[in-house]
Coordinates of C-alpha atoms in Angstrom, one line a residue:
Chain A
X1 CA 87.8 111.8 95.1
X2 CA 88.2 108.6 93.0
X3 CA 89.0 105.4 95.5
X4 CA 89.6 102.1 94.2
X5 CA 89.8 99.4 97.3
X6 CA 90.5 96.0 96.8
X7 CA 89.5 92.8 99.0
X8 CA 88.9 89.2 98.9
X9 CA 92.6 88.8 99.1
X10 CA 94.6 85.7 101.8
X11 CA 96.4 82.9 102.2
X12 CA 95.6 80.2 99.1
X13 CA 96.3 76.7 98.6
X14 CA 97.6 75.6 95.6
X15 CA 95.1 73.8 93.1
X16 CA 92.2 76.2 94.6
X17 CA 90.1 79.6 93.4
X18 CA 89.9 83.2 94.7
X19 CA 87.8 86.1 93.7
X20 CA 88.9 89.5 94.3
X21 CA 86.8 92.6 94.7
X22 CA 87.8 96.6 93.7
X23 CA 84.7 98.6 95.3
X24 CA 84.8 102.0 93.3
X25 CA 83.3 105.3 94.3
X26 CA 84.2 109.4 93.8
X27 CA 83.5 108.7 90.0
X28 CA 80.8 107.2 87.3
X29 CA 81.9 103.7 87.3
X30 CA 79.5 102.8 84.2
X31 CA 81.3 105.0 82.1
X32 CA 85.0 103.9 82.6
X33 CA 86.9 100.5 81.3
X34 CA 88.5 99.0 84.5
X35 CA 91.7 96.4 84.6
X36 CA 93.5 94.6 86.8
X37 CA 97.3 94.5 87.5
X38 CA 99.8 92.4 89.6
X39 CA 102.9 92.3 90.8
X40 CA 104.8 89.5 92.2
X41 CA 107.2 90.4 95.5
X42 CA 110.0 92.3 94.8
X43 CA 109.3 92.2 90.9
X44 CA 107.6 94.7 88.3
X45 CA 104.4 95.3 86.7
X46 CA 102.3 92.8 84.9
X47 CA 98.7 93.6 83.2
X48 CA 96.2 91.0 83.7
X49 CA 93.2 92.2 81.5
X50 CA 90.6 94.7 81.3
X51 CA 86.9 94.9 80.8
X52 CA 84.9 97.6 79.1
X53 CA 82.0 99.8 80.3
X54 CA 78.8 97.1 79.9
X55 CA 81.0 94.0 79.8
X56 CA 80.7 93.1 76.1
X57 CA 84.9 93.8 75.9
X58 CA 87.0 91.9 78.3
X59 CA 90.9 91.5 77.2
X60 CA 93.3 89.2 78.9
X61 CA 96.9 88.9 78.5
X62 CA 97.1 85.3 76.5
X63 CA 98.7 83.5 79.6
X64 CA 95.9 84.1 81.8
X65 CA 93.2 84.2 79.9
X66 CA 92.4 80.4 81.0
X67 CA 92.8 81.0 84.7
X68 CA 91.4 84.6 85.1
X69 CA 87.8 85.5 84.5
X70 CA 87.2 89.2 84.9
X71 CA 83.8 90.6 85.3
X72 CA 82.1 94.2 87.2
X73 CA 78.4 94.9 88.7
X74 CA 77.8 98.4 87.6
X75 CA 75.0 98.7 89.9
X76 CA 77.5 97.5 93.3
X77 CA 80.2 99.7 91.1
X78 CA 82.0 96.9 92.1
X79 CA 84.7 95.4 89.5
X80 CA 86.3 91.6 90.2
X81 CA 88.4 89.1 89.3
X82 CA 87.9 85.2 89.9
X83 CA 91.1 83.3 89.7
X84 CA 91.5 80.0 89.9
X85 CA 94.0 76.7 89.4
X86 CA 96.0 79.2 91.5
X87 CA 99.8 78.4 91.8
X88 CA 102.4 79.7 93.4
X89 CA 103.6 82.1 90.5
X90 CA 100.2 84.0 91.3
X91 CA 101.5 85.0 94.6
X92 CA 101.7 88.9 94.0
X93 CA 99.7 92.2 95.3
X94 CA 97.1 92.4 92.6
X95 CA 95.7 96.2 92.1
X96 CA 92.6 97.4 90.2
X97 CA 92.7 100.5 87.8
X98 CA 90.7 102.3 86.2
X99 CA 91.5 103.8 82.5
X100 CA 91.9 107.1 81.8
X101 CA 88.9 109.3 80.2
X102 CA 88.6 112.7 79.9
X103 CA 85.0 112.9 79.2
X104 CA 85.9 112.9 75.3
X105 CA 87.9 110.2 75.1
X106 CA 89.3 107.3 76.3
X107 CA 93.1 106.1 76.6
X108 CA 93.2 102.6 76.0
X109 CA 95.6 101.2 78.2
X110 CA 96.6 104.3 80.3
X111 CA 95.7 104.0 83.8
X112 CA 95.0 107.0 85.9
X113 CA 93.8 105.8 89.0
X114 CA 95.1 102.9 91.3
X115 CA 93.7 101.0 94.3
X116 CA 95.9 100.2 97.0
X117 CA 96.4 96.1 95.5
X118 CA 95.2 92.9 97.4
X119 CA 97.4 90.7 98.6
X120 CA 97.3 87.2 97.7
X121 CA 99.8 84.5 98.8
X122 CA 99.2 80.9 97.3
X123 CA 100.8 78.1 99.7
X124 CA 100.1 74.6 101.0
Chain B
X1 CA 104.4 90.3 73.1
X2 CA 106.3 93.6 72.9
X3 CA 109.4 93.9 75.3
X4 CA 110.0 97.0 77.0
X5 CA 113.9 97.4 78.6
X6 CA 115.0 100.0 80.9
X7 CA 118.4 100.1 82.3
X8 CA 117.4 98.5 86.1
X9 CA 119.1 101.5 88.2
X10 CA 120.0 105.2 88.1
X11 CA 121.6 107.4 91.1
X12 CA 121.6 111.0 91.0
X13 CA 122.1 114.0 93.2
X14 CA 119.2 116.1 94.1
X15 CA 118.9 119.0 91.8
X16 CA 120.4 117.1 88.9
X17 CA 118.9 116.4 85.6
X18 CA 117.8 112.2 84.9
X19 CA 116.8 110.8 82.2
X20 CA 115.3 107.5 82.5
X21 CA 114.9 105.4 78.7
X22 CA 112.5 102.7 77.5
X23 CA 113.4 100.6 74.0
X24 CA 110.2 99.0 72.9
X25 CA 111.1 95.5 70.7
X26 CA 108.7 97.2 68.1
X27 CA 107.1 100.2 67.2
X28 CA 104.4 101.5 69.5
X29 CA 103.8 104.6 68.0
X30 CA 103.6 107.4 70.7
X31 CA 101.2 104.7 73.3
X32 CA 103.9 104.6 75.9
X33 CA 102.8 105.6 79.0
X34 CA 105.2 106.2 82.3
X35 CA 104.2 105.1 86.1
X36 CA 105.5 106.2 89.2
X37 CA 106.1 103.3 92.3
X38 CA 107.2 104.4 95.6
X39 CA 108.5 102.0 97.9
X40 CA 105.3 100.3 99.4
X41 CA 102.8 102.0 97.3
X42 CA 100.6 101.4 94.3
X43 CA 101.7 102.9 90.7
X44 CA 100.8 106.3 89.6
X45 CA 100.4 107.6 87.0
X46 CA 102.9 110.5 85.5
X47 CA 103.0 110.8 81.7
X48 CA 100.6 109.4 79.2
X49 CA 100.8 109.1 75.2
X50 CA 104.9 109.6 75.4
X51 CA 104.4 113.2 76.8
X52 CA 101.2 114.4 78.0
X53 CA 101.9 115.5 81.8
X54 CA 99.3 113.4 83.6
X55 CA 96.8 116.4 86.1
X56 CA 98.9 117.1 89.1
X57 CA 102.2 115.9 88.4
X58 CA 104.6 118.8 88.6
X59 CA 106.4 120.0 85.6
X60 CA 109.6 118.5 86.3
X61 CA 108.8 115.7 84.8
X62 CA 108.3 115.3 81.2
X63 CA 108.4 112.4 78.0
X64 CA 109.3 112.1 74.9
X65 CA 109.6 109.9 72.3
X66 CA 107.6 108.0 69.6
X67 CA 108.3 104.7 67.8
X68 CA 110.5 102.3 69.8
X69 CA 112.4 104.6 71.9
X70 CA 111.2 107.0 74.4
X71 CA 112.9 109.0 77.5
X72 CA 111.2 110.0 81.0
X73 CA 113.1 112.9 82.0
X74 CA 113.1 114.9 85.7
X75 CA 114.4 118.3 86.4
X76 CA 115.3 118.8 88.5
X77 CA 115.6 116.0 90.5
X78 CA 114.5 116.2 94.4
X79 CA 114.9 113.8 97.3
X80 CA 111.2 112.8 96.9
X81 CA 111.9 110.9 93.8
X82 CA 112.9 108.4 94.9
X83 CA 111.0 105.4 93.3
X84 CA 110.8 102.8 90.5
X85 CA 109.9 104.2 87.3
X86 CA 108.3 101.7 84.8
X87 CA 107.0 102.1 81.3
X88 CA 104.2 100.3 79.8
X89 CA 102.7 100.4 76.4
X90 CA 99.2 100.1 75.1
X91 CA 100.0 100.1 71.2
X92 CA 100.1 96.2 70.8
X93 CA 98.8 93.3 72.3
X94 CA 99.0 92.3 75.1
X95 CA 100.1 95.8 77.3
X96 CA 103.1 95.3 78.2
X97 CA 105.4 96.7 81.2
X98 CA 109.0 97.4 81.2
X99 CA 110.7 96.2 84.2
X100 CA 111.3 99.4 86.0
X101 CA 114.3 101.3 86.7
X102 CA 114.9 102.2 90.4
X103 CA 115.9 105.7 90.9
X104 CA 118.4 106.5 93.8
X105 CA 118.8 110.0 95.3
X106 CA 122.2 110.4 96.2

């Protein structure tokens, strides 16, 4: 069974850094691009970036890209992303995904399998 | 970045026939892909590349589409549907979501 579970996520101050983890496991995380998603309370979906199987691909979407670093440990099959100047806009439950591949192919951009998301509220 | 709209709420009658729609701002070919939220619980995943039934999901539900305009259609509808129903693309970048439409069962 494929389970994606976050952590790392809490109560922020404004100004300050976070790093989540997604601990994989029921699959072969080397062979699968990962991403990251969020979504602020009580609003929709927003994709933050993925990163590919050996790291040497990572894609943010432009408004992040300076305050998101996302990175994985194949060996901890462990995917994360550091975040930091957070604000308060970053308050949201932030899930990791894994892309879709049948063994063939991959589907950039599809995501088949969700962790439950992390929570992160950024407040003074 | 590509825009993705979708009317923000529907309400049907189980046993009825929805069909939910996604206008992309500009072409994304047939890479629109369609996610299931349930109140409280991560996304899932139900059709992928405009109609391919995603392993699992039952056959009442089904995509279709290709360019800028595509349709998530369920039938028929049952009380367990209730949910937000968002479409995303991955044809340009960045992927972009729509902002979901909330689904109601009467």
């Amino acid at each position: 069974e494929v389970k994606l579970v976050e952590s790392g996520g809490g109560l922020v101050q404004p100004g300050r850094s976070l790093k989540l983890s997604c601990a994989a496991s029921g699959f072969s995380f080397n062979d699968y691009w990962m991403g990251w998603v969020r979504q602020a309370p009580g609003k929709g979906l927003e994709w933050i970036g993925e990163i590919n199987q050996d790291s040497s691909t990572i894609n943010y979407t432009p408004s992040l890209k300076d305050k998101f670093t996302i990175s994985r440990d194949n060996a901890q099959n462990t995917l994360y992303l550091q975040m930091s100047k957070l604000g308060s806009e970053d308050t949201a439950i932030y899930y990791c995904a894994s892309v879709y591949y049948d063994g063939t192919y991959y589907y950039e951009g599809v995501m088949d399998a969700w962790g439950q998301g992390a929570s992160v509220t950024v407040s003074s | 970045d590509t825009v993705l709209t979708q009317s923000p709420a529907l309400a049907v009658s189980p046993g009825e026939r929805v069909t939910i729609s996604c206008r992309a701002s500009e072409s994304v070919s047939t890479l629109m892909h369609w996610y299931q939220q349930k109140p409280g619980q991560q996304p899932t995943l139900l059709i992928y590349l405009a109609s391919n039934l995603e392993s699992g999901v039952p056959a009442r539900f089904s995509g279709s589409g290709s360019g800028t305009d595509f349709t998530l259609t369920i039938d028929p509808v049952e009380a367990d549907d209730t949910a937000t129903y968002y479409c995303q693309q991955s044809w340009n970048d960045p992927l972009t979501f729509g902002s979901g439409t909330k689904l109601e069962i009467k």
